[in-house]
Tab-separated table of N, CA and C in Angstrom:
chain	number	residue	atom	x	y	z
A	108	MET	N	-87.579	173.039	14.392
A	108	MET	CA	-87.051	174.340	14.438
A	108	MET	C	-85.509	174.454	14.021
A	109	LYS	N	-84.318	173.859	14.526
A	109	LYS	CA	-82.857	173.977	14.490
A	109	LYS	C	-82.838	173.835	12.780
A	110	GLN	N	-83.826	172.417	12.156
A	110	GLN	CA	-83.578	172.460	10.098
A	110	GLN	C	-83.548	173.952	9.702
A	111	THR	N	-85.181	174.415	10.240
A	111	THR	CA	-85.212	175.796	9.244
A	111	THR	C	-84.629	176.644	9.662
A	112	PHE	N	-83.326	176.799	11.120
A	112	PHE	CA	-82.595	177.711	11.582
A	112	PHE	C	-81.713	177.461	9.788
A	113	ASP	N	-80.614	176.886	10.122
A	113	ASP	CA	-79.936	176.099	9.556
A	113	ASP	C	-80.281	176.658	7.595
A	114	ILE	N	-81.492	176.732	7.461
A	114	ILE	CA	-81.962	177.014	5.908
A	114	ILE	C	-81.874	178.068	5.728
A	115	LEU	N	-82.974	179.041	7.400
A	115	LEU	CA	-82.765	180.279	7.290
A	115	LEU	C	-81.350	181.284	6.501
A	116	SER	N	-80.570	180.050	7.588
A	116	SER	CA	-78.714	180.974	7.774
A	116	SER	C	-77.798	181.110	6.234
A	117	GLY	N	-78.800	179.198	6.084
A	117	GLY	CA	-77.306	178.908	4.334
A	117	GLY	C	-78.076	180.265	3.765
A	118	GLY	N	-78.721	180.225	3.732
A	118	GLY	CA	-79.905	181.377	2.186
A	118	GLY	C	-79.535	182.694	2.854
A	119	LEU	N	-79.593	182.714	3.766
A	119	LEU	CA	-79.159	184.393	4.015
A	119	LEU	C	-76.922	184.837	3.784
A	120	LEU	N	-76.699	183.787	4.242
A	120	LEU	CA	-75.076	183.316	3.518
A	120	LEU	C	-75.331	183.542	2.241
A	121	LEU	N	-75.487	183.354	1.645
A	121	LEU	CA	-75.515	183.303	0.070
A	121	LEU	C	-76.260	184.289	-0.673
A	122	LEU	N	-77.021	184.732	0.183
A	122	LEU	CA	-78.099	186.307	-0.398
A	122	LEU	C	-77.092	187.316	0.030
A	123	LEU	N	-76.011	186.919	1.224
A	123	LEU	CA	-74.572	188.418	1.179
A	123	LEU	C	-73.809	187.692	0.271
A	124	LEU	N	-73.265	186.180	-0.140
A	124	LEU	CA	-72.045	186.286	-0.995
A	124	LEU	C	-72.632	186.918	-2.351
A	125	VAL	N	-73.155	186.024	-2.504
A	125	VAL	CA	-74.731	186.707	-3.646
A	125	VAL	C	-74.827	188.357	-4.032
A	126	GLY	N	-76.027	188.660	-2.370
A	126	GLY	CA	-75.902	189.699	-3.249
A	126	GLY	C	-75.374	191.167	-3.380
A	127	ILE	N	-74.386	191.202	-2.550
A	127	ILE	CA	-73.334	192.407	-2.399
A	127	ILE	C	-72.400	192.247	-3.692
A	128	PRO	N	-72.090	191.495	-4.915
A	128	PRO	CA	-71.418	191.598	-5.874
A	128	PRO	C	-72.041	192.236	-6.792
A	129	VAL	N	-73.388	191.445	-6.990
A	129	VAL	CA	-74.532	191.500	-7.977
A	129	VAL	C	-74.913	193.039	-7.731
A	130	TYR	N	-75.677	193.179	-6.500
A	130	TYR	CA	-75.232	195.233	-5.997
A	130	TYR	C	-74.237	196.084	-6.340
A	131	GLY	N	-73.394	195.963	-6.822
A	131	GLY	CA	-71.944	196.318	-6.940
A	131	GLY	C	-72.311	196.844	-8.393
A	132	TYR	N	-72.690	195.214	-9.280
A	132	TYR	CA	-72.179	195.440	-9.967
A	132	TYR	C	-73.413	196.766	-11.244
A	133	PHE	N	-74.582	196.275	-10.067
A	133	PHE	CA	-75.603	197.363	-10.496
A	133	PHE	C	-75.089	198.905	-11.100
A	134	LYS	N	-74.331	198.920	-9.445
A	134	LYS	CA	-73.944	200.489	-9.338
A	134	LYS	C	-72.964	201.324	-10.128
A	135	GLY	N	-72.302	199.983	-11.269
A	135	GLY	CA	-70.785	200.643	-11.505
A	135	GLY	C	-69.192	200.513	-11.117
A	136	VAL	N	-69.561	199.437	-10.181
A	136	VAL	CA	-68.683	199.642	-9.335
A	136	VAL	C	-68.440	197.899	-10.029
A	137	LYS	N	-66.398	198.394	-10.160
A	137	LYS	CA	-65.759	197.976	-11.397
A	137	LYS	C	-65.487	196.076	-9.580
A	138	VAL	N	-66.179	194.782	-9.515
A	138	VAL	CA	-66.525	194.317	-8.306
A	138	VAL	C	-64.759	193.467	-7.912
A	139	TYR	N	-64.205	193.157	-9.459
A	139	TYR	CA	-63.869	192.622	-9.417
A	139	TYR	C	-62.435	193.151	-8.584
A	140	ALA	N	-62.573	194.272	-9.250
A	140	ALA	CA	-61.335	194.686	-9.208
A	140	ALA	C	-61.246	195.218	-8.037
A	141	ALA	N	-62.315	195.901	-7.079
A	141	ALA	CA	-62.487	196.838	-5.104
A	141	ALA	C	-61.811	195.005	-5.281
A	142	PHE	N	-62.639	194.010	-4.751
A	142	PHE	CA	-62.154	192.873	-4.388
A	142	PHE	C	-60.620	192.773	-4.309
A	143	ILE	N	-60.081	193.034	-5.307
A	143	ILE	CA	-57.915	192.687	-5.554
A	143	ILE	C	-57.171	193.541	-4.664
A	144	GLU	N	-57.831	195.345	-4.776
A	144	GLU	CA	-57.082	196.169	-4.450
A	144	GLU	C	-57.448	195.474	-2.464
A	145	GLY	N	-58.955	195.471	-1.803
A	145	GLY	CA	-59.130	194.954	-0.848
A	145	GLY	C	-58.276	193.873	-0.037
A	146	ALA	N	-57.992	192.823	-0.676
A	146	ALA	CA	-57.193	191.965	-0.313
A	146	ALA	C	-54.782	192.464	-0.807
A	147	ARG	N	-55.020	193.189	-1.352
A	147	ARG	CA	-53.799	193.680	-1.740
A	147	ARG	C	-53.874	194.791	0.317
A	148	GLU	N	-54.290	195.543	0.071
A	148	GLU	CA	-54.745	195.659	1.546
A	148	GLU	C	-54.401	196.046	2.300
A	149	GLY	N	-54.978	194.517	2.811
A	149	GLY	CA	-55.570	193.894	4.102
A	149	GLY	C	-53.669	193.249	4.213
A	150	PHE	N	-53.031	192.481	2.921
A	150	PHE	CA	-51.936	192.346	3.139
A	150	PHE	C	-50.983	193.298	3.611
A	151	ASN	N	-50.805	193.966	3.049
A	151	ASN	CA	-50.402	195.061	3.739
A	151	ASN	C	-50.193	195.346	4.913
A	152	VAL	N	-51.569	195.294	5.422
A	152	VAL	CA	-51.963	196.079	6.694
A	152	VAL	C	-51.101	195.004	7.232
A	153	ALA	N	-51.350	193.582	6.839
A	153	ALA	CA	-50.582	192.166	8.129
A	153	ALA	C	-49.530	192.529	8.253
A	154	LEU	N	-48.833	192.811	7.404
A	154	LEU	CA	-46.777	193.403	7.114
A	154	LEU	C	-46.993	194.016	7.942
A	155	ARG	N	-47.052	195.112	8.559
A	155	ARG	CA	-47.450	196.325	9.380
A	155	ARG	C	-46.873	195.009	10.290
A	156	VAL	N	-48.695	195.139	10.966
A	156	VAL	CA	-49.089	194.602	11.980
A	156	VAL	C	-47.599	192.899	13.053
A	157	ILE	N	-46.894	192.733	11.896
A	157	ILE	CA	-46.964	191.605	11.895
A	157	ILE	C	-45.809	191.869	13.185
A	158	PRO	N	-45.221	192.667	13.578
A	158	PRO	CA	-44.173	193.111	15.059
A	158	PRO	C	-44.193	192.503	15.751
A	159	TYR	N	-45.929	193.973	15.961
A	159	TYR	CA	-46.429	193.457	17.185
A	159	TYR	C	-46.869	192.711	17.774
A	160	LEU	N	-47.522	191.555	16.811
A	160	LEU	CA	-47.570	189.998	16.912
A	160	LEU	C	-46.545	189.351	17.875
A	161	VAL	N	-45.465	189.329	17.398
A	161	VAL	CA	-44.361	189.052	17.364
A	161	VAL	C	-43.931	189.345	18.596
A	162	ALA	N	-43.694	190.530	19.224
A	162	ALA	CA	-43.664	190.829	20.596
A	162	ALA	C	-43.905	190.683	22.174
A	163	ILE	N	-46.017	190.680	20.997
A	163	ILE	CA	-46.229	189.614	22.669
A	163	ILE	C	-46.963	188.574	23.097
A	164	LEU	N	-46.503	187.534	22.023
A	164	LEU	CA	-46.411	185.882	21.393
A	164	LEU	C	-44.865	185.930	22.337
A	165	ALA	N	-43.665	186.650	21.977
A	165	ALA	CA	-42.309	186.226	22.614
A	165	ALA	C	-42.511	186.313	23.717
A	166	ALA	N	-42.485	188.112	24.316
A	166	ALA	CA	-42.530	187.839	25.695
A	166	ALA	C	-43.954	187.584	26.716
A	167	MET	N	-44.918	187.337	26.398
A	167	MET	CA	-45.601	185.895	27.420
A	167	MET	C	-45.051	184.525	27.148
A	168	GLY	N	-44.989	184.396	25.841
A	168	GLY	CA	-44.156	183.213	26.333
A	168	GLY	C	-43.012	182.917	26.742
A	169	ALA	N	-42.570	183.712	26.614
A	169	ALA	CA	-41.177	183.412	27.875
A	169	ALA	C	-41.655	183.600	29.242
A	170	PHE	N	-42.480	184.748	29.098
A	170	PHE	CA	-43.282	184.816	30.607
A	170	PHE	C	-43.549	183.475	31.066
A	171	ARG	N	-44.186	182.437	30.976
A	171	ARG	CA	-44.745	181.132	30.678
A	171	ARG	C	-43.845	180.416	30.708
A	172	GLU	N	-43.010	180.204	29.735
A	172	GLU	CA	-41.662	179.236	29.977
A	172	GLU	C	-40.632	179.567	31.063
A	173	ALA	N	-40.278	180.349	31.724
A	173	ALA	CA	-40.371	180.743	32.711
A	173	ALA	C	-40.404	180.442	33.807
A	174	GLY	N	-42.067	179.711	33.605
A	174	GLY	CA	-42.112	179.460	34.646
A	174	GLY	C	-42.891	181.179	36.126
A	175	GLY	N	-42.480	182.166	35.582
A	175	GLY	CA	-44.027	183.605	35.564
A	175	GLY	C	-45.116	183.403	35.799
A	176	MET	N	-45.476	182.289	34.979
A	176	MET	CA	-47.210	181.805	35.436
A	176	MET	C	-47.401	181.417	36.692
A	177	ASP	N	-46.303	179.790	37.011
A	177	ASP	CA	-47.206	178.921	37.769
A	177	ASP	C	-46.614	179.720	39.018
A	178	ALA	N	-45.693	180.036	39.107
A	178	ALA	CA	-45.005	181.441	39.803
A	178	ALA	C	-46.687	181.963	40.359
A	179	LEU	N	-46.968	182.506	40.017
A	179	LEU	CA	-48.293	183.915	40.062
A	179	LEU	C	-49.296	183.327	40.610
A	180	ALA	N	-49.365	181.805	40.336
A	180	ALA	CA	-50.488	180.807	40.552
A	180	ALA	C	-49.924	181.471	41.609
A	181	ARG	N	-49.604	180.427	42.092
A	181	ARG	CA	-48.790	179.922	43.240
A	181	ARG	C	-49.313	180.722	44.965
A	182	VAL	N	-48.209	181.925	44.053
A	182	VAL	CA	-47.938	183.164	45.436
A	182	VAL	C	-50.175	183.627	45.490
A	183	LEU	N	-51.398	183.632	44.310
A	183	LEU	CA	-51.995	184.242	44.736
A	183	LEU	C	-52.706	183.204	45.291
A	184	SER	N	-52.685	182.445	44.791
A	184	SER	CA	-53.589	180.833	45.295
A	184	SER	C	-54.587	181.088	46.501
A	185	PRO	N	-53.094	181.443	47.427
A	185	PRO	CA	-54.339	181.505	48.800
A	185	PRO	C	-55.579	182.596	49.244
A	186	VAL	N	-55.323	183.296	47.741
A	186	VAL	CA	-56.151	184.151	47.906
A	186	VAL	C	-57.337	184.534	47.198
A	187	LEU	N	-57.593	184.084	45.826
A	187	LEU	CA	-57.868	183.652	45.205
A	187	LEU	C	-59.688	182.231	45.257
A	188	THR	N	-58.506	181.578	45.913
A	188	THR	CA	-58.842	179.902	46.037
A	188	THR	C	-60.524	180.453	46.923
A	189	PRO	N	-60.650	180.944	47.955
A	189	PRO	CA	-61.731	181.129	48.514
A	189	PRO	C	-62.427	182.056	47.757
A	190	LEU	N	-62.998	182.692	47.171
A	190	LEU	CA	-62.912	183.549	46.201
A	190	LEU	C	-64.070	182.951	45.048
A	191	GLY	N	-63.260	181.151	45.199
A	191	GLY	CA	-64.257	180.704	43.855
A	191	GLY	C	-63.055	180.745	42.358
A	192	LEU	N	-61.698	180.973	42.463
A	192	LEU	CA	-61.294	181.430	41.670
A	192	LEU	C	-60.271	179.987	41.808
A	193	PRO	N	-60.071	178.328	41.234
A	193	PRO	CA	-59.309	177.182	41.866
A	193	PRO	C	-57.757	178.071	40.710
A	194	PRO	N	-56.425	178.113	41.515
A	194	PRO	CA	-55.253	178.588	40.934
A	194	PRO	C	-54.675	177.792	40.000
A	195	GLU	N	-55.383	176.952	39.123
A	195	GLU	CA	-55.167	175.903	36.830
A	195	GLU	C	-55.658	177.063	36.655
A	196	VAL	N	-56.802	177.873	36.816
A	196	VAL	CA	-58.008	178.807	36.384
A	196	VAL	C	-56.924	180.043	36.051
A	197	LEU	N	-56.251	180.317	37.219
A	197	LEU	CA	-55.520	181.974	37.025
A	197	LEU	C	-54.454	181.947	35.711
A	198	PRO	N	-54.118	180.847	35.313
A	198	PRO	CA	-52.734	181.309	33.872
A	198	PRO	C	-54.240	181.760	32.778
A	199	ILE	N	-55.086	180.936	32.837
A	199	ILE	CA	-56.214	180.998	31.043
A	199	ILE	C	-56.511	182.581	31.486
A	200	ALA	N	-57.140	182.553	32.922
A	200	ALA	CA	-57.238	183.850	33.273
A	200	ALA	C	-56.234	185.562	32.935
A	201	LEU	N	-55.506	184.639	33.109
A	201	LEU	CA	-54.045	185.966	32.828
A	201	LEU	C	-53.286	186.196	31.709
A	202	ILE	N	-53.804	184.738	31.044
A	202	ILE	CA	-53.047	184.635	28.933
A	202	ILE	C	-53.935	185.165	28.616
A	203	ARG	N	-55.048	184.972	28.386
A	203	ARG	CA	-56.375	185.812	27.539
A	203	ARG	C	-56.402	186.738	27.184
A	204	PRO	N	-55.675	187.672	28.048
A	204	PRO	CA	-56.188	189.284	26.689
A	204	PRO	C	-54.060	189.802	26.362
A	205	PHE	N	-53.879	188.749	26.474
A	205	PHE	CA	-52.883	188.874	25.018
A	205	PHE	C	-52.937	187.449	24.779
A	206	SER	N	-53.309	186.807	25.032
A	206	SER	CA	-53.080	185.625	23.080
A	206	SER	C	-54.807	184.867	23.568
A	207	GLY	N	-55.194	184.141	22.608
A	207	GLY	CA	-56.180	183.830	22.618
A	207	GLY	C	-55.857	182.109	22.195
A	208	SER	N	-55.573	181.956	21.579
A	208	SER	CA	-54.654	180.637	21.209
A	208	SER	C	-53.992	179.931	22.364
A	209	GLY	N	-53.316	181.282	23.294
A	209	GLY	CA	-52.358	180.642	24.091
A	209	GLY	C	-53.160	180.363	25.573
A	210	ALA	N	-54.776	181.136	26.010
A	210	ALA	CA	-55.803	180.694	26.291
A	210	ALA	C	-56.433	179.297	26.499
A	211	ASN	N	-56.409	178.831	25.115
A	211	ASN	CA	-57.535	178.287	24.001
A	211	ASN	C	-56.832	176.223	24.349
A	212	GLY	N	-55.415	176.803	24.468
A	212	GLY	CA	-54.083	176.076	24.624
A	212	GLY	C	-53.806	175.562	25.827
A	213	LEU	N	-54.582	176.416	26.873
A	213	LEU	CA	-54.379	176.287	28.741
A	213	LEU	C	-55.413	175.820	28.843
A	214	LEU	N	-56.627	175.523	27.915
A	214	LEU	CA	-57.923	175.867	28.634
A	214	LEU	C	-57.463	173.760	27.859
A	215	GLY	N	-56.872	173.933	27.220
A	215	GLY	CA	-57.086	171.698	26.508
A	215	GLY	C	-55.798	171.773	27.634
A	216	ASP	N	-55.659	172.121	28.267
A	216	ASP	CA	-54.378	171.190	29.266
A	216	ASP	C	-54.944	171.238	30.475
A	217	LEU	N	-56.106	171.697	30.400
A	217	LEU	CA	-57.177	171.739	32.364
A	217	LEU	C	-57.660	171.511	31.753
A	218	PHE	N	-58.397	170.770	30.366
A	218	PHE	CA	-60.082	170.080	30.691
A	218	PHE	C	-58.726	168.284	30.712
A	219	THR	N	-57.694	168.876	29.694
A	219	THR	CA	-57.113	167.265	30.255
A	219	THR	C	-56.525	166.465	31.702
A	220	ARG	N	-56.460	167.693	32.624
A	220	ARG	CA	-56.151	167.150	33.758
A	220	ARG	C	-56.933	167.197	34.740
A	221	SER	N	-57.768	168.074	34.989
A	221	SER	CA	-59.452	168.164	35.376
A	221	SER	C	-60.491	167.963	35.429
A	222	GLY	N	-60.496	168.313	34.111
A	222	GLY	CA	-61.855	167.028	33.136
A	222	GLY	C	-63.063	168.804	32.605
A	223	PRO	N	-62.950	168.659	31.067
A	223	PRO	CA	-64.529	169.942	30.680
A	223	PRO	C	-65.742	169.989	32.211
A	224	ASP	N	-64.984	168.893	32.452
A	224	ASP	CA	-67.244	168.695	33.866
A	224	ASP	C	-66.408	169.250	34.695
A	225	SER	N	-65.782	169.559	35.353
A	225	SER	CA	-64.764	170.029	36.702
A	225	SER	C	-65.251	171.464	36.726
A	226	TYR	N	-65.111	172.084	38.133
A	226	TYR	CA	-65.319	173.221	38.376
A	226	TYR	C	-64.761	173.490	37.764
A	227	ALA	N	-63.048	173.909	37.877
A	227	ALA	CA	-62.129	174.606	36.402
A	227	ALA	C	-62.662	175.007	35.803
A	228	GLY	N	-63.152	173.011	34.776
A	228	GLY	CA	-63.212	173.273	33.909
A	228	GLY	C	-64.137	174.341	33.199
A	229	ARG	N	-65.652	174.137	33.946
A	229	ARG	CA	-66.302	175.368	33.088
A	229	ARG	C	-66.290	176.384	33.630
A	230	LEU	N	-65.698	177.012	35.078
A	230	LEU	CA	-65.182	178.349	35.127
A	230	LEU	C	-64.361	178.698	34.013
A	231	ALA	N	-62.889	178.046	34.039
A	231	ALA	CA	-62.241	178.533	32.511
A	231	ALA	C	-62.777	178.908	31.570
A	232	SER	N	-64.012	177.515	30.745
A	232	SER	CA	-64.211	177.909	29.719
A	232	SER	C	-65.714	179.441	29.748
A	233	ILE	N	-66.258	179.370	30.652
A	233	ILE	CA	-66.467	181.099	30.861
A	233	ILE	C	-66.066	182.370	30.764
A	234	VAL	N	-64.982	181.553	31.640
A	234	VAL	CA	-63.647	182.723	31.399
A	234	VAL	C	-63.525	183.143	29.934
A	235	VAL	N	-62.529	182.278	28.785
A	235	VAL	CA	-61.972	182.432	27.746
A	235	VAL	C	-63.733	183.126	26.755
A	236	GLY	N	-64.568	182.176	27.189
A	236	GLY	CA	-65.964	182.813	26.442
A	236	GLY	C	-66.491	184.543	26.895
A	237	SER	N	-65.623	185.047	28.300
A	237	SER	CA	-66.225	186.218	28.404
A	237	SER	C	-65.467	187.203	29.173
A	238	SER	N	-64.500	187.237	27.623
A	238	SER	CA	-63.140	187.721	28.485
A	238	SER	C	-62.421	188.105	26.580
A	239	GLU	N	-61.750	189.370	26.202
A	239	GLU	CA	-60.959	189.434	25.052
A	239	GLU	C	-59.832	189.635	24.884
A	240	THR	N	-59.266	189.095	24.385
A	240	THR	CA	-57.850	189.667	23.989
A	240	THR	C	-56.609	190.910	23.638
A	241	THR	N	-57.529	191.714	25.184
A	241	THR	CA	-57.082	193.149	24.530
A	241	THR	C	-55.771	193.443	24.523
A	242	PHE	N	-54.640	192.414	24.248
A	242	PHE	CA	-53.487	193.837	24.027
A	242	PHE	C	-53.566	193.201	22.587
A	243	TYR	N	-53.805	192.235	22.789
A	243	TYR	CA	-53.527	191.402	21.164
A	243	TYR	C	-54.651	192.125	20.073
A	244	VAL	N	-55.619	192.534	19.820
A	244	VAL	CA	-56.389	193.587	19.387
A	244	VAL	C	-55.859	194.593	19.626
A	245	LEU	N	-55.659	195.041	20.544
A	245	LEU	CA	-54.961	196.807	20.575
A	245	LEU	C	-53.833	197.016	19.939
A	246	SER	N	-53.143	196.083	19.435
A	246	SER	CA	-51.500	195.438	18.906
A	246	SER	C	-52.100	195.723	17.622
A	247	VAL	N	-53.093	195.247	17.163
A	247	VAL	CA	-53.173	194.612	15.639
A	247	VAL	C	-54.038	196.182	15.164
A	248	TYR	N	-54.978	196.490	15.831
A	248	TYR	CA	-55.901	197.445	15.571
A	248	TYR	C	-55.179	199.222	15.708
A	249	CYS	N	-54.374	199.146	16.384
A	249	CYS	CA	-53.381	200.280	16.894
A	249	CYS	C	-52.004	200.332	15.917
A	250	GLY	N	-51.950	199.287	15.667
A	250	GLY	CA	-50.958	198.887	15.321
A	250	GLY	C	-50.914	198.830	13.818
A	251	SER	N	-51.680	198.638	13.392
A	251	SER	CA	-51.774	198.960	11.731
A	251	SER	C	-51.974	200.303	10.898
A	252	VAL	N	-52.536	201.356	12.147
A	252	VAL	CA	-53.678	202.727	11.306
A	252	VAL	C	-52.054	203.576	12.481
A	253	GLY	N	-51.110	203.137	13.082
A	253	GLY	CA	-50.093	203.744	14.221
A	253	GLY	C	-50.260	203.995	14.517
A	254	ILE	N	-51.638	204.284	15.274
A	254	ILE	CA	-52.121	204.716	16.683
A	254	ILE	C	-50.956	204.434	17.907
A	255	VAL	N	-50.334	205.579	18.603
A	255	VAL	CA	-49.631	204.697	19.632
A	255	VAL	C	-49.792	204.733	20.954
A	256	LYS	N	-50.720	206.180	21.612
A	256	LYS	CA	-51.381	206.778	22.924
A	256	LYS	C	-52.934	205.642	22.476
A	257	TYR	N	-52.606	205.168	23.257
A	257	TYR	CA	-54.781	204.301	23.284
A	257	TYR	C	-54.454	203.020	24.810
A	258	ARG	N	-53.909	204.462	26.356
A	258	ARG	CA	-53.794	204.041	27.677
A	258	ARG	C	-55.489	204.261	27.842
A	259	HIS	N	-56.561	204.662	27.221
A	259	HIS	CA	-57.317	204.588	27.152
A	259	HIS	C	-58.082	203.651	27.046
A	260	ALA	N	-57.810	203.258	26.199
A	260	ALA	CA	-58.926	201.984	25.020
A	260	ALA	C	-58.257	200.651	26.081
A	261	LEU	N	-56.896	200.746	26.461
A	261	LEU	CA	-56.205	199.321	27.370
A	261	LEU	C	-56.679	199.532	28.360
A	262	VAL	N	-57.393	200.736	29.135
A	262	VAL	CA	-57.716	200.856	30.750
A	262	VAL	C	-59.061	199.851	30.219
A	263	ALA	N	-59.816	200.774	29.492
A	263	ALA	CA	-61.136	200.070	29.073
A	263	ALA	C	-61.734	198.788	29.008
A	264	GLY	N	-60.395	198.072	27.956
A	264	GLY	CA	-60.261	196.830	27.485
A	264	GLY	C	-59.856	195.714	29.038
A	265	LEU	N	-58.287	196.223	29.634
A	265	LEU	CA	-58.524	195.585	30.643
A	265	LEU	C	-59.678	195.451	32.057
A	266	LEU	N	-60.464	196.747	32.569
A	266	LEU	CA	-61.314	196.456	33.179
A	266	LEU	C	-62.921	195.477	32.429
A	267	THR	N	-62.412	195.371	30.856
A	267	THR	CA	-64.100	194.490	30.359
A	267	THR	C	-63.274	193.165	30.767
A	268	ASP	N	-61.956	192.505	30.850
A	268	ASP	CA	-61.509	191.915	31.150
A	268	ASP	C	-61.758	190.921	32.521
A	269	ALA	N	-61.515	192.425	33.551
A	269	ALA	CA	-62.399	191.425	35.291
A	269	ALA	C	-63.005	191.731	35.297
A	270	THR	N	-64.023	192.563	34.478
A	270	THR	CA	-65.509	192.654	34.903
A	270	THR	C	-65.909	191.259	34.497
A	271	GLY	N	-65.674	190.679	33.312
A	271	GLY	CA	-65.944	189.601	32.627
A	271	GLY	C	-65.546	188.682	33.455
A	272	LEU	N	-64.011	188.224	34.361
A	272	LEU	CA	-63.699	187.286	35.115
A	272	LEU	C	-64.550	187.130	36.282
A	273	VAL	N	-64.835	188.272	37.164
A	273	VAL	CA	-65.935	188.821	38.567
A	273	VAL	C	-66.712	187.659	37.892
A	274	ALA	N	-67.392	188.297	37.339
A	274	ALA	CA	-68.703	187.770	36.324
A	274	ALA	C	-68.721	185.659	36.317
A	275	SER	N	-67.645	185.613	35.480
A	275	SER	CA	-67.233	184.708	35.650
A	275	SER	C	-67.691	183.423	36.334
A	276	ILE	N	-67.048	184.389	37.388
A	276	ILE	CA	-66.594	183.404	39.410
A	276	ILE	C	-68.219	182.985	39.790
A	277	ILE	N	-68.820	184.409	39.672
A	277	ILE	CA	-69.966	184.412	39.784
A	277	ILE	C	-70.977	183.648	39.732
A	278	ILE	N	-71.406	183.796	38.328
A	278	ILE	CA	-71.147	182.487	37.116
A	278	ILE	C	-71.746	181.413	37.617
A	279	ALA	N	-70.255	180.649	38.170
A	279	ALA	CA	-69.794	179.536	38.088
A	279	ALA	C	-69.985	179.168	39.116
A	280	ARG	N	-69.925	179.919	40.062
A	280	ARG	CA	-70.928	179.516	41.386
A	280	ARG	C	-72.002	179.790	41.902
A	281	ALA	N	-72.810	180.213	41.339
A	281	ALA	CA	-73.750	180.111	41.263
A	281	ALA	C	-74.842	178.821	40.148
A	282	LEU	N	-74.474	178.562	39.568
A	282	LEU	CA	-74.462	177.127	39.068
A	282	LEU	C	-73.791	175.979	39.674
A	283	TRP	N	-72.557	175.419	39.292
A	283	TRP	CA	-71.465	174.525	40.258
A	283	TRP	C	-71.439	174.433	41.906
A	284	GLY	N	-71.355	175.674	42.464
A	284	GLY	CA	-69.933	176.405	43.564
A	284	GLY	C	-71.167	175.320	44.430
C-alpha cells in the first residue's frame, strides 16, 4: 500500500512539474519569462519582509535570554501543572506563535532533558503540530503587502493557538495522562 502511494505521489509531482509549464506553453505563455518575473517579485517581497522578521525574532530572543520565559513558567506552573501542562512545555507553547524554529529548538532541548516519549515530550509535540506561528505569519503576510491594521486577524490567530493548546492537553491527557 505504501509503495502504491509513493508511486502515485511521485507521479503527481512529476505531472505538476511538467504539466503546468507544458499547459502554459500551449496557452501561449512565455513560461520561462513568467517564472523569472515571479522569482523577481518573490525576492522583492522578501526584502520588504526582512525588517519585520528581524524585529520579532530579536524581541523574542531578548525576552527568552533575559530569563523572562523561565520566570513566567515558574510563576504559572502551580496553576498549569494540575491542568496537565508541565512547566517545561509552557515556553514552547508561548514561543510557537512567534517562531517555529524557536519552538522546534526548545522542543529538541525538551527531548534531550525529558525524552520524546515522556508526557511532556508528547504533549509538546502535539502543541507544536497543532499551533501556528501567528505573529510570524502576520508580520510576513501583512508586512509584505503593507497592511498595518490586522487586529482581528491577530485575535483570531491567538484564539486558534489557544484552542490548539487546550486540545493538545486534552488529547495528551486522554492518551498518556
